[in-house]
Short mmCIF file of C-alpha atoms in Angstrom, two decimals:
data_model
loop_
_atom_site.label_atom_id
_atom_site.label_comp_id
_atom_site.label_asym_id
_atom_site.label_seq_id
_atom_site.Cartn_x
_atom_site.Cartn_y
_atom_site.Cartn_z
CA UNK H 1 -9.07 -15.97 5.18
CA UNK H 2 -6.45 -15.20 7.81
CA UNK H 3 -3.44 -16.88 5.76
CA UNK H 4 -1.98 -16.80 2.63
CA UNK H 5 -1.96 -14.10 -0.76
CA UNK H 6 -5.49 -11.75 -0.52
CA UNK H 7 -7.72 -12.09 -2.66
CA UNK H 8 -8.26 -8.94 -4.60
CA UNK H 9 -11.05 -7.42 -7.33
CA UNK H 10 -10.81 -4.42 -9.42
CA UNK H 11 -13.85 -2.22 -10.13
CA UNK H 12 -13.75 0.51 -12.61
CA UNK H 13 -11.28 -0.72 -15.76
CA UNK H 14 -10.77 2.78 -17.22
CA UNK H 15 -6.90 4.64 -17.90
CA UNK H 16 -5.31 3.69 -14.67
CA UNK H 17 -6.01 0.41 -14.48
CA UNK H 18 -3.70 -1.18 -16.56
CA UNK H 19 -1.09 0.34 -14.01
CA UNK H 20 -2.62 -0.73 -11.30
CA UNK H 21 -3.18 -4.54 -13.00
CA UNK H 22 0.40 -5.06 -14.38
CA UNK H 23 1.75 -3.89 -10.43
CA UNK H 24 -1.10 -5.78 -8.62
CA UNK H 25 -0.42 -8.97 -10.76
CA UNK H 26 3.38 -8.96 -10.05
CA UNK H 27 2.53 -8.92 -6.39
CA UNK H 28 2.89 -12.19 -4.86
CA UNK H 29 1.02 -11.05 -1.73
CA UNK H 30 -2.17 -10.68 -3.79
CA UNK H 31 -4.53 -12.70 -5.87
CA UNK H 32 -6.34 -10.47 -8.67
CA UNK H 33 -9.63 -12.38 -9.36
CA UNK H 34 -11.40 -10.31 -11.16
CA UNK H 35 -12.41 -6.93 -12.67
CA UNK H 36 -15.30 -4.91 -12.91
CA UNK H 37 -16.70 -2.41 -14.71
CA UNK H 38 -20.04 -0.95 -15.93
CA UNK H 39 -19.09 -1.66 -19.03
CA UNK H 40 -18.71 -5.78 -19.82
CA UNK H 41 -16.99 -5.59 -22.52
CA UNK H 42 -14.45 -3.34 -21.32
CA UNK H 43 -14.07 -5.47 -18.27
CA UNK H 44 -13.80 -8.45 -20.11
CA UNK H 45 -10.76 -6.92 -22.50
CA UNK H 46 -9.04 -5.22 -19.12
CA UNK H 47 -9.43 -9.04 -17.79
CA UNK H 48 -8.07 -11.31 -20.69
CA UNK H 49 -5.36 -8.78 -21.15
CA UNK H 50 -4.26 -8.97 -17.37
CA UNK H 51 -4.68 -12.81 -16.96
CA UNK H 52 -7.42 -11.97 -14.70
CA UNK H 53 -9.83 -14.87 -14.61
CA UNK H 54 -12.96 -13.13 -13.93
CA UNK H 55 -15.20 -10.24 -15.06
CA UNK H 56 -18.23 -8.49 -14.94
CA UNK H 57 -19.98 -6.34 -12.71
CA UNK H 58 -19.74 -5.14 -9.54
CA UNK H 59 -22.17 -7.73 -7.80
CA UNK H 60 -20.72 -10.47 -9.91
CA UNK H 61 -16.87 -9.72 -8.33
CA UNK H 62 -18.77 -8.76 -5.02
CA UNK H 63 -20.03 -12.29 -4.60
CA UNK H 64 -17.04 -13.76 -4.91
CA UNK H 65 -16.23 -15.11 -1.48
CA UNK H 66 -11.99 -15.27 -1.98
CA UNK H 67 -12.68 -11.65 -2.98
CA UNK H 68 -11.52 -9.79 0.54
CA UNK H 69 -10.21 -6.41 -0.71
CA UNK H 70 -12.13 -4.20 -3.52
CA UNK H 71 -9.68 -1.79 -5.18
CA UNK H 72 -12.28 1.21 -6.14
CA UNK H 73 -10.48 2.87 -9.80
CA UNK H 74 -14.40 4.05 -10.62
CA UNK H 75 -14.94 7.85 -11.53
CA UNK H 76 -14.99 10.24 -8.52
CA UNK H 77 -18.53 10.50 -8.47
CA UNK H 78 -19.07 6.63 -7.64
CA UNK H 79 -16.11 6.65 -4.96
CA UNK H 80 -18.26 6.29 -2.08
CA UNK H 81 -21.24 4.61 -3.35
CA UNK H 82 -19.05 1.65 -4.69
CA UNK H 83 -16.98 1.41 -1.59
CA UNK H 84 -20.16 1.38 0.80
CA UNK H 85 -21.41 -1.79 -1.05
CA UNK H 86 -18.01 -3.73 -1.30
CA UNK H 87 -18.32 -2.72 2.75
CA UNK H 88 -21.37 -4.14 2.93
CA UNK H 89 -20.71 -7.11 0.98
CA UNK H 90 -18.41 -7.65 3.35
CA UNK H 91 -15.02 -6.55 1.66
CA UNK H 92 -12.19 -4.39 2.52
CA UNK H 93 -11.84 -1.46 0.32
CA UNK H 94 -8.60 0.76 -1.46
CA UNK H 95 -10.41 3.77 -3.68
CA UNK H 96 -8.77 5.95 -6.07
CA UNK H 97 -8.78 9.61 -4.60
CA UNK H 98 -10.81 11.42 -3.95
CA UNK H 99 -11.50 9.28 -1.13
CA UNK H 100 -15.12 10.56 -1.53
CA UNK H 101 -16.84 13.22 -3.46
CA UNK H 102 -16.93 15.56 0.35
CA UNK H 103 -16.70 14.89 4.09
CA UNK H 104 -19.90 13.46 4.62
CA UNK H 105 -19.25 10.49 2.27
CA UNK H 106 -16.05 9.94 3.36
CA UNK H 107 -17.38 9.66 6.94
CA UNK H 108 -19.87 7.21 5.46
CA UNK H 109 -17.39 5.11 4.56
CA UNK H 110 -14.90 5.17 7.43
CA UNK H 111 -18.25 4.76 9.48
CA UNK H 112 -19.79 1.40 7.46
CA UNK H 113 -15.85 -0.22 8.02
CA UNK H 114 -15.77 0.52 11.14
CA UNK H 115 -19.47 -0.72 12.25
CA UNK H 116 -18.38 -4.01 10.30
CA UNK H 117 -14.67 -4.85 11.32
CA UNK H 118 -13.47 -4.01 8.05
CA UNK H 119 -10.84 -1.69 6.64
CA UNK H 120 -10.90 1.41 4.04
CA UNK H 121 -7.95 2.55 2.22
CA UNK H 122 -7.40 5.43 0.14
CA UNK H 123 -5.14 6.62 -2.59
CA UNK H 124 -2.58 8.21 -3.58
CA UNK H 125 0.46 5.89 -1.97
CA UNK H 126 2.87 7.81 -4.10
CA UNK H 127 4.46 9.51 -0.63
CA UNK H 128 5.21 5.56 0.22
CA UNK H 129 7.72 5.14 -2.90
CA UNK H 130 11.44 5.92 -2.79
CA UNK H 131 11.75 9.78 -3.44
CA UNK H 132 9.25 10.63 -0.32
CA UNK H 133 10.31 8.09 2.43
CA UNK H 134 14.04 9.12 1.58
CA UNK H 135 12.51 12.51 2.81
CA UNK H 136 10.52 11.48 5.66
CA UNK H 137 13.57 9.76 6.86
CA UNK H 138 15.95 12.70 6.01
CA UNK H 139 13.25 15.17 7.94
CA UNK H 140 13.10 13.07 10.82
CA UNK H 141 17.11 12.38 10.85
CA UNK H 142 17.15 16.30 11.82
CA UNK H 143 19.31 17.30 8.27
CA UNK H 144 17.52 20.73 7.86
CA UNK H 145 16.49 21.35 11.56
CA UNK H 146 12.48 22.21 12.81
CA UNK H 147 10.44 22.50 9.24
CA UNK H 148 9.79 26.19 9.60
CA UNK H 149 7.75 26.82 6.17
CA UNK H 150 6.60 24.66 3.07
CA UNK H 151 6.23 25.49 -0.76
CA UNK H 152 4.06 23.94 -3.36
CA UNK H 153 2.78 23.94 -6.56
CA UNK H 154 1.43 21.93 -9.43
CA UNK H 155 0.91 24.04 -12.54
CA UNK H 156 0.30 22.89 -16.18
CA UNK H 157 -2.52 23.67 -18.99
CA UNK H 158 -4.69 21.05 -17.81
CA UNK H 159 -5.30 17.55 -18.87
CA UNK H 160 -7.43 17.65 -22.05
CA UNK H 161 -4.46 18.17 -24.40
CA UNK H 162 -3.76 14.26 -23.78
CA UNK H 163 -6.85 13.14 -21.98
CA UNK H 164 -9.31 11.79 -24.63
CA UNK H 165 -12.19 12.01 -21.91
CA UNK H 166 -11.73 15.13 -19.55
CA UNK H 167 -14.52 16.19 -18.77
CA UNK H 168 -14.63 14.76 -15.86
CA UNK H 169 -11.46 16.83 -14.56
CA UNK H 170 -13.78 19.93 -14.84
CA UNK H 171 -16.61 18.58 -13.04
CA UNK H 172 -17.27 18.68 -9.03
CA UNK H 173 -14.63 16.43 -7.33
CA UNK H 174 -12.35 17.38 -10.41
CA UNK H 175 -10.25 20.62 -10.98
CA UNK H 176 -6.38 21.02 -9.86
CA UNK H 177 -7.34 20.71 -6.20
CA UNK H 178 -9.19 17.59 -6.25
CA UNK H 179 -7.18 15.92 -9.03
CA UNK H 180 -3.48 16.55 -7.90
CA UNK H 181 -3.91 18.37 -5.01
CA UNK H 182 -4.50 15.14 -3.03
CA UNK H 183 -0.36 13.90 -3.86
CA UNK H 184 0.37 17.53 -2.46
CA UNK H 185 -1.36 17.09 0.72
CA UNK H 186 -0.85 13.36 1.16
CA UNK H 187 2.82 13.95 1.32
CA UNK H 188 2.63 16.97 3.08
CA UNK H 189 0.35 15.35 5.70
CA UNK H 190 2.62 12.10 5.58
CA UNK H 191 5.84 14.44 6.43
CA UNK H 192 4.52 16.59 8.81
CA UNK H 193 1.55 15.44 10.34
CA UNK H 194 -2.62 16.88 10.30
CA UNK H 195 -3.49 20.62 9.10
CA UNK H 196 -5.10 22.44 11.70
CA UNK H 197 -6.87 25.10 9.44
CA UNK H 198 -6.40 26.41 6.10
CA UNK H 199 -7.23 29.41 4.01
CA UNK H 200 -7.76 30.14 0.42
CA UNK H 201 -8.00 31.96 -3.10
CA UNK H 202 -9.48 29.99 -6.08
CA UNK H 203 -10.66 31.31 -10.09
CA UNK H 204 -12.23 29.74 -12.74
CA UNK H 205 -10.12 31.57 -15.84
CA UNK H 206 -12.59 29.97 -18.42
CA UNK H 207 -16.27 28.72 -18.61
CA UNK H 208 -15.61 26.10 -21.38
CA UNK H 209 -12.43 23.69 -22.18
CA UNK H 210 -11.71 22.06 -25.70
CA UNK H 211 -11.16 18.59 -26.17
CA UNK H 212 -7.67 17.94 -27.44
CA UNK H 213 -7.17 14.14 -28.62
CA UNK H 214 -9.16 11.48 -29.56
CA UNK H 215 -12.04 10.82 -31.33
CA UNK H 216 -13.85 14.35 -29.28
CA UNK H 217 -11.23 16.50 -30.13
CA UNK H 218 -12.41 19.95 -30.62
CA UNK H 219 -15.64 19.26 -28.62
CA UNK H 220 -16.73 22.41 -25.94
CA UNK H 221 -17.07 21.31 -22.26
CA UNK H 222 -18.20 23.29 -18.86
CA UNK H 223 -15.94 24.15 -16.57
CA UNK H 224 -17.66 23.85 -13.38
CA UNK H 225 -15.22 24.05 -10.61
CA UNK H 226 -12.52 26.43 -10.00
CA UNK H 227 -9.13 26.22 -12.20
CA UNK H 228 -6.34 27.97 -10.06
CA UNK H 229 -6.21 27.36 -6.10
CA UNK H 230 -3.84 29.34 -3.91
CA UNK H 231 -4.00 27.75 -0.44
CA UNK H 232 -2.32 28.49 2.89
CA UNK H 233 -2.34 25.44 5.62
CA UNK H 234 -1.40 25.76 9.17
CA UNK H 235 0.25 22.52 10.65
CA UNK H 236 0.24 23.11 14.71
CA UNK H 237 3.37 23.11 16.16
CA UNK H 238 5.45 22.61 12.81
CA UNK H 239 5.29 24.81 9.78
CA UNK H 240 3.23 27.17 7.65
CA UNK H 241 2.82 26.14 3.58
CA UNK H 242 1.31 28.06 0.60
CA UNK H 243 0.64 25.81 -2.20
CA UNK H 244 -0.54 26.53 -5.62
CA UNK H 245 -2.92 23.87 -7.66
CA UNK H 246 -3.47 25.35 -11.17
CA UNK H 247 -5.03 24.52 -14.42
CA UNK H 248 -4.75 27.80 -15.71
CA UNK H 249 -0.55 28.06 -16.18
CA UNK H 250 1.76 27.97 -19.44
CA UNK H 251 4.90 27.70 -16.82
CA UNK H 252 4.49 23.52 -15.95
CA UNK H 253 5.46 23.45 -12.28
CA UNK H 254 6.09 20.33 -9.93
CA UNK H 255 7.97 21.43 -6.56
CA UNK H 256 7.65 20.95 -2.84
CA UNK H 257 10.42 22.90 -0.94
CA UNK H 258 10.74 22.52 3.14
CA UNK H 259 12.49 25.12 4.67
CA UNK H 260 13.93 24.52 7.86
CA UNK H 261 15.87 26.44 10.72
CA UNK H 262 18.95 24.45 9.34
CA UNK H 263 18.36 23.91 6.26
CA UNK H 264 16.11 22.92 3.05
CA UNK H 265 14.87 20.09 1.41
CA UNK H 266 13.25 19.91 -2.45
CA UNK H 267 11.16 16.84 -2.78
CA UNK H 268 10.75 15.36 -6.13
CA UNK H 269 7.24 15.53 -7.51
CA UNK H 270 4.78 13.76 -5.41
CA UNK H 271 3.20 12.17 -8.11
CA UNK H 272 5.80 9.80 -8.67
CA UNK H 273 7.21 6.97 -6.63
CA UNK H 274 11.49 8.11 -7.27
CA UNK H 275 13.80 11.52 -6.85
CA UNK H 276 15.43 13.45 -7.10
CA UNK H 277 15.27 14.41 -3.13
CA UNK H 278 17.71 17.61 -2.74
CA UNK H 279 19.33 20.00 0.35
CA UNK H 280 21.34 22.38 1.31
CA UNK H 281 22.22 23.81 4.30
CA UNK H 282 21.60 27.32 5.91
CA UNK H 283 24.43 28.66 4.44
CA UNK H 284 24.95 26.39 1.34
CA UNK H 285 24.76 28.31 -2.14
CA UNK H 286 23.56 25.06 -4.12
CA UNK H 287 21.43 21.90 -3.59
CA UNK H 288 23.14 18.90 -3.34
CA UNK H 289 21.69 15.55 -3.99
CA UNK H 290 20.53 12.94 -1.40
CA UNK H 291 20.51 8.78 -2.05
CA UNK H 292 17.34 7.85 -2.42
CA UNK H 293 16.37 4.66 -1.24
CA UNK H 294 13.32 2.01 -1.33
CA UNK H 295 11.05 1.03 -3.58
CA UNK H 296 10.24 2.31 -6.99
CA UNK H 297 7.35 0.54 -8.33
CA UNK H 298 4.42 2.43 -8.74
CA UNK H 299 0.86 2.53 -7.89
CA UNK H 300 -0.70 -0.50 -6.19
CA UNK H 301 1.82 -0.85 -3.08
CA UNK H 302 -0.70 1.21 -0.78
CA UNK H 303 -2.78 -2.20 -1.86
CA UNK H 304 0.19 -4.32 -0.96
CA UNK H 305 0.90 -2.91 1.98
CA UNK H 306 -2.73 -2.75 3.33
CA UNK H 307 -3.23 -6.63 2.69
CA UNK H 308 0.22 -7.43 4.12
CA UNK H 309 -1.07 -5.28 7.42
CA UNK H 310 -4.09 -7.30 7.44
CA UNK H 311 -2.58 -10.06 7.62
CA UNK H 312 -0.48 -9.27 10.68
CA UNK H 313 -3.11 -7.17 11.98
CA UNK H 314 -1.15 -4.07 11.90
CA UNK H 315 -2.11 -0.43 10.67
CA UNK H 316 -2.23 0.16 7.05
CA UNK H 317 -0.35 3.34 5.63
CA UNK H 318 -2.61 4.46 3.11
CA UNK H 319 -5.37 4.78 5.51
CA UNK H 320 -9.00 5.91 4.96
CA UNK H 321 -8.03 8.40 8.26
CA UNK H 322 -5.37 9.27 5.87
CA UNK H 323 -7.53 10.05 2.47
CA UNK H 324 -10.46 11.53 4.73
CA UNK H 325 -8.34 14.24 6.05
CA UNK H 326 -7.36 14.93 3.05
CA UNK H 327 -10.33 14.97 1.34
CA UNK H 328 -11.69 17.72 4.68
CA UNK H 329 -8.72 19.86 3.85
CA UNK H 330 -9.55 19.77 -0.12
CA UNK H 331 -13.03 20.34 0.94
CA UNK H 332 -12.63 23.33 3.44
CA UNK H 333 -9.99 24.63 0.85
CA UNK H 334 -13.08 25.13 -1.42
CA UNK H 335 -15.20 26.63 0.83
CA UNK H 336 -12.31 28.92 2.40
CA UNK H 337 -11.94 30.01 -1.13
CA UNK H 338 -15.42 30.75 -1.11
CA UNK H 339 -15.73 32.62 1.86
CA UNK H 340 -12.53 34.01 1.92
CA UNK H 341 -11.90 32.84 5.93
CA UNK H 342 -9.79 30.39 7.54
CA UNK H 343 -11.59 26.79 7.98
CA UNK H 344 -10.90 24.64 10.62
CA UNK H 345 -10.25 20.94 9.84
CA UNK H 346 -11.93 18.74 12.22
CA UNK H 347 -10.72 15.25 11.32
CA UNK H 348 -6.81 14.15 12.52
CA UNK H 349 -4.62 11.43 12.55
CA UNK H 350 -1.29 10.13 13.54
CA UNK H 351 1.03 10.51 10.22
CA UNK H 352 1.71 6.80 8.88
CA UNK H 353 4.94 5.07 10.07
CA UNK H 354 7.77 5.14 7.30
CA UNK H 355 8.12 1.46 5.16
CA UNK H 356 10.69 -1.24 6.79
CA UNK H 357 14.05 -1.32 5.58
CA UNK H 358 13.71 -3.60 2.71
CA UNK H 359 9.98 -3.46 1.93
CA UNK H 360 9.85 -5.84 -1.11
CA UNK H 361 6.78 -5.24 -3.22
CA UNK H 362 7.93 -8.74 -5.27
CA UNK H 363 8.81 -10.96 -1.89
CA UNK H 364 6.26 -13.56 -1.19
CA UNK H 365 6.06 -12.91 2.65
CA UNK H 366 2.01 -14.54 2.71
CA UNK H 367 2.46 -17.86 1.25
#
């Protein structure tokens, strides 16, 4: 189709689709058809609840022919295998992050759209909601000056006091780097532009986690990836950051603070889509508060906004360049950890243009 709403299936109808499905379906840009999922049944409930007329699995949305964009919500270990066979079924594809498991996937995939005409996308579009395009504005407005020096941090306990499945969060292509530290970087990336090397310390402060809700609580589970990440990331010509991605923490922690030769800026946390954005100025003794402006609604307007640029034929914000280099810098994080060197990131991009003035997730601007 080159007119009109795109047609859109979901694959994978586990915790985060419902958010995804009540946003999506409020879109009038975009046609949910259907939803997949290994399991049928689950599909089928996700469906009926959503209004969604179709279900089943993956093939069965796949050969849908309104079905143009896949939106991948499966477990990081599928990532890349599901979005190579929407590709080759001929469908655009949006993934959950990871964009891919590692760097060789994720080339597979920007590789297979590429070869085919088609387009990959990649979450998290968090740094497209109100809170962090008030800041890319305010940094590119000059209100703090050159960005001299970033810090950031995520720090809690972990997610399997609330999660009723976490293993997964424990497991390769899980931990604090590979589960949050994509907002981190995305924003960081989206603000001021590719890393050109990084550096790193990581631990592992336990070989088992405990199951803390549901109907497995107080089941033993492998840790098998490292639980506390101190990075450092070089941006070339820009700034310096450290940032800290940590399971492992009693203090909770969500900050990003840009200092500049004029200024600072706190961000509010990255996983969300609204403020508070603060400053001060060099010689300020407080933060003030900043208006915020744009759009609030949360995840799915990465989606929006990549079938609204296909439309036009324009670039998509949420890019797969995007989610591959920040899937490289999560990966070469790992391995600087390892080897306790700087890694130099390969991949780079041009950081996405900020939203219009006015960007109207709920505006019909396809019919």
């Amino acid at each position: 189709m080159t007119a009109g709403p795109v047609g859109v299936a979901l694959v994978g109808a586990g915790v985060i689709s419902g958010q995804y499905l009540c946003n999506l379906t409020s879109f009038p840009d975009v046609r949910v058809l259907a939803v997949a999922d290994l399991d049928a049944g689950r599909a089928a409930a996700v469906a009926r609840e959503h209004g969604v007329p179709v279900s089943g699995s993956l093939a069965d949305v796949l050969a849908l022919p309104e079905v143009e964009l896949v939106v991948n919500l499966t477990v990081p270990a599928a990532h890349a295998a599901v979005a190579l066979e929407s590709l080759r079924a001929g469908k655009h594809v949006y993934g959950e992050k990871p964009f891919a498991m590692d760097p060789a996937e994720g080339a597979a995939i920007l590789a297979e759209a590429a070869a085919r005409g088609l387009r990959a996308g990649g979450a998290p579009d968090t740094f497209l909601g109100a809170g962090l395009q008030s800041a890319l504005h305010a940094l590119r407005s000059g209100l703090i000056g050159e960005p001299v020096a970033v810090t950031a941090a995520t720090q809690s306990l972990g997610p399997e006091s609330w999660h009723p499945n976490p293993e997964f969060f424990y497991q390769p292509g899980g931990g604090p780097l590979y589960d949050l530290g994509p907002y981190y970087l995305t924003a960081l990336v989206s603000l001021l532009g590719p890393v050109a090397r990084v550096a790193a310390s990581t631990r592992r402060a336990r070989a088992e986690r405990v199951v803390g809700s549901g109907p497995k609580a107080g089941t033993t589970f492998p840790v098998d990836v490292p639980t506390h990440v101190n990075a450092l990331l070089d941006f070339p010509g820009t700034a310096t950051a450290a940032a800290t991605f940590s399971f492992d923490s009693p203090v909770n922690r969500r900050m990003i603070e840009i200092i500049g030769t004029e200024g600072a800026l706190s961000l509010p946390d990255p996983n969300t889509f609204e403020g508070p954005l603060l400053a001060r100025g060099a010689h300020d003794t407080d933060w003030r508060e900043l208006p915020v402006s744009g759009t609030t609604t949360s995840r799915g307007i990465g989606v929006l906004d990549m079938a609204r640029s296909l439309r036009a034929g324009t670039p998509h914000r949420a890019s797969g360049e995007l989610a591959y280099h920040v899937l490289e810098l999560m990966a070469a994080i790992a391995e600087a950890g390892e080897r306790g060197e700087f890694r130099a990131i390969t991949s780079t991009l041009t950081a996405p243009e900020p939203l219009p003035d006015g960007w109207d997730p709920h505006a019909a601007t396809l019919a």
